[in-house]
Amino acid sequence: MAGPGGWRDKEVTDLGHLPDPTGIFSLDKTIGLGTYGRIYLGLHEKTGAFTAVKVMNARKGPTVTEWHSFGALLSFFILQDEEEDLRTELNLLKKYSFHKNIVSFYGAFFKMSPPGQRHQLWMVMELCAAGSVTDVVRMTRNQSLKEDWIAYICREILQVNFHIIILP
């Protein structure tokens, strides 16, 4: 599933220029909670493929004069000290998501909402239906992980690290 219009080639600097997800992706049920918002089961409208969509609701709505300023816009979603973390996450996902051990990132979207409702930032990613390594650890909290599972997980993590650090 390709991202919208060359988003992989650009740094995320201006939320106001992100595409609207309407007609591209739709949301179904909540499947988790993230650092910045809820994670929904998403649907790619054209292909019917399921995705995971992180949705961040604005804490307040921007005024017309604030609309075109990235710093001002981002401040409606997160606190200033979290801004760099979010921007880094978006840009790292765009750069490395083609690796088999990193979740595929399909794009970031900005959903304008009607007056009285909060605007939303959507981060659309591959749905990992089996869960994460963290989920495996939580499910086996009172048990030891088998050595072959630990070896497999460590090998996969090392492959990603090699890809990111050694092969930039």
CSV table of C-alpha atoms in Angstrom, one decimal, residues 34-160:
chain,number,residue,atom,x,y,z
A,34,GLY,CA,-0.5,4.9,22.7
A,35,THR,CA,1.6,7.6,24.3
A,36,TYR,CA,-0.2,10.4,22.4
A,37,GLY,CA,-3.7,8.9,21.8
A,38,ARG,CA,-5.8,5.9,20.9
A,39,ILE,CA,-4.9,3.3,18.3
A,40,TYR,CA,-7.8,2.2,16.1
A,41,LEU,CA,-8.3,-0.6,13.7
A,42,GLY,CA,-8.3,1.2,10.4
A,43,LEU,CA,-9.5,0.3,6.9
A,44,HIS,CA,-7.9,1.3,3.6
A,45,GLU,CA,-11.0,2.3,1.6
A,46,LYS,CA,-9.7,1.3,-1.8
A,47,THR,CA,-8.1,-2.1,-1.0
A,48,GLY,CA,-10.0,-3.2,2.1
A,49,ALA,CA,-6.7,-3.8,3.9
A,50,PHE,CA,-6.7,-3.4,7.7
A,51,THR,CA,-4.3,-1.0,9.3
A,52,ALA,CA,-3.4,0.4,12.7
A,53,VAL,CA,-4.2,4.1,13.1
A,54,LYS,CA,-2.8,6.2,15.9
A,55,VAL,CA,-5.1,9.1,16.4
A,56,MET,CA,-4.1,12.2,18.4
A,57,ASN,CA,-6.9,14.6,19.2
A,58,ALA,CA,-6.1,18.3,19.4
A,59,ARG,CA,-6.3,19.7,22.9
A,60,LYS,CA,-7.8,22.9,21.4
A,61,GLY,CA,-8.5,24.3,17.9
A,62,PRO,CA,-6.1,26.6,16.1
A,63,THR,CA,-7.1,30.0,15.1
A,64,VAL,CA,-6.9,31.1,11.5
A,65,THR,CA,-3.6,32.9,12.1
A,66,GLU,CA,-2.1,29.9,13.8
A,67,TRP,CA,-3.2,27.5,11.0
A,68,HIS,CA,0.0,27.7,8.9
A,69,SER,CA,2.6,27.6,11.6
A,70,PHE,CA,3.9,24.1,12.2
A,71,GLY,CA,5.0,24.9,15.8
A,72,ALA,CA,1.7,26.4,16.6
A,73,LEU,CA,-0.3,23.5,15.1
A,74,LEU,CA,1.8,20.8,16.7
A,75,SER,CA,1.3,22.5,20.1
A,76,PHE,CA,-2.4,21.8,19.8
A,77,PHE,CA,-1.7,18.0,19.9
A,78,ILE,CA,1.2,17.6,22.3
A,79,LEU,CA,3.3,19.5,24.8
A,80,GLN,CA,6.3,21.4,23.5
A,81,ASP,CA,8.8,19.0,25.1
A,82,GLU,CA,7.1,16.0,23.3
A,83,GLU,CA,7.3,17.7,19.8
A,84,GLU,CA,10.7,16.5,18.9
A,85,ASP,CA,9.8,12.9,19.9
A,86,LEU,CA,6.8,12.9,17.6
A,87,ARG,CA,8.6,14.5,14.7
A,88,THR,CA,11.5,12.0,15.2
A,89,GLU,CA,9.0,9.1,15.3
A,90,LEU,CA,7.3,10.2,12.1
A,91,ASN,CA,10.6,10.7,10.2
A,92,LEU,CA,12.2,7.4,11.4
A,93,LEU,CA,9.1,5.5,10.4
A,94,LYS,CA,9.1,7.1,7.0
A,95,LYS,CA,12.8,6.4,6.5
A,96,TYR,CA,13.0,2.8,7.8
A,97,SER,CA,9.5,1.2,7.6
A,98,PHE,CA,10.4,-0.7,4.4
A,99,HIS,CA,12.5,-3.1,6.6
A,100,LYS,CA,10.8,-6.4,7.3
A,101,ASN,CA,11.3,-6.0,11.1
A,102,ILE,CA,9.9,-2.5,11.3
A,103,VAL,CA,6.2,-1.8,11.1
A,104,SER,CA,5.2,-0.4,7.7
A,105,PHE,CA,4.3,3.3,7.9
A,106,TYR,CA,1.6,4.3,5.3
A,107,GLY,CA,1.5,8.0,6.1
A,108,ALA,CA,0.5,10.8,8.4
A,109,PHE,CA,-2.8,12.7,7.8
A,110,PHE,CA,-4.5,15.7,9.3
A,111,LYS,CA,-8.2,15.5,9.8
A,112,MET,CA,-10.0,18.8,10.0
A,113,SER,CA,-13.1,18.5,12.2
A,114,PRO,CA,-16.3,20.5,12.2
A,115,PRO,CA,-16.6,23.4,14.7
A,116,GLY,CA,-17.0,22.1,18.2
A,117,GLN,CA,-15.0,19.0,17.6
A,118,ARG,CA,-11.2,18.5,17.8
A,119,HIS,CA,-8.9,18.2,14.8
A,120,GLN,CA,-6.9,15.0,14.6
A,121,LEU,CA,-3.5,13.9,13.5
A,122,TRP,CA,-3.5,10.3,12.1
A,123,MET,CA,-0.5,8.0,11.8
A,124,VAL,CA,-1.4,5.0,9.7
A,125,MET,CA,0.7,1.9,10.0
A,126,GLU,CA,0.7,-1.8,9.3
A,127,LEU,CA,-1.6,-3.8,11.6
A,128,CYS,CA,0.4,-6.2,13.7
A,129,ALA,CA,-2.5,-8.5,14.6
A,130,ALA,CA,-0.3,-10.8,16.7
A,131,GLY,CA,0.9,-7.9,18.8
A,132,SER,CA,4.3,-6.7,19.8
A,133,VAL,CA,7.2,-8.2,21.7
A,134,THR,CA,5.9,-6.2,24.7
A,135,ASP,CA,2.6,-8.0,24.4
A,136,VAL,CA,4.4,-11.4,24.4
A,137,VAL,CA,6.3,-10.4,27.6
A,138,ARG,CA,3.1,-9.2,29.3
A,139,MET,CA,1.3,-12.5,28.4
A,140,THR,CA,4.1,-14.6,29.8
A,141,ARG,CA,4.7,-12.4,32.8
A,142,ASN,CA,4.5,-15.2,35.4
A,143,GLN,CA,6.4,-17.6,33.1
A,144,SER,CA,9.9,-17.7,31.6
A,145,LEU,CA,10.2,-17.1,27.9
A,146,LYS,CA,11.7,-20.1,26.2
A,147,GLU,CA,15.3,-19.7,25.2
A,148,ASP,CA,14.6,-20.1,21.5
A,149,TRP,CA,12.0,-17.3,21.6
A,150,ILE,CA,14.5,-15.0,23.3
A,151,ALA,CA,17.2,-15.9,20.7
A,152,TYR,CA,14.7,-15.2,17.9
A,153,ILE,CA,13.7,-11.9,19.3
A,154,CYS,CA,17.3,-10.8,19.9
A,155,ARG,CA,18.3,-11.8,16.4
A,156,GLU,CA,15.5,-9.8,14.9
A,157,ILE,CA,16.3,-6.7,17.0
A,158,LEU,CA,20.0,-6.9,16.0
A,159,GLN,CA,19.1,-7.1,12.3
A,160,VAL,CA,17.1,-3.9,12.6
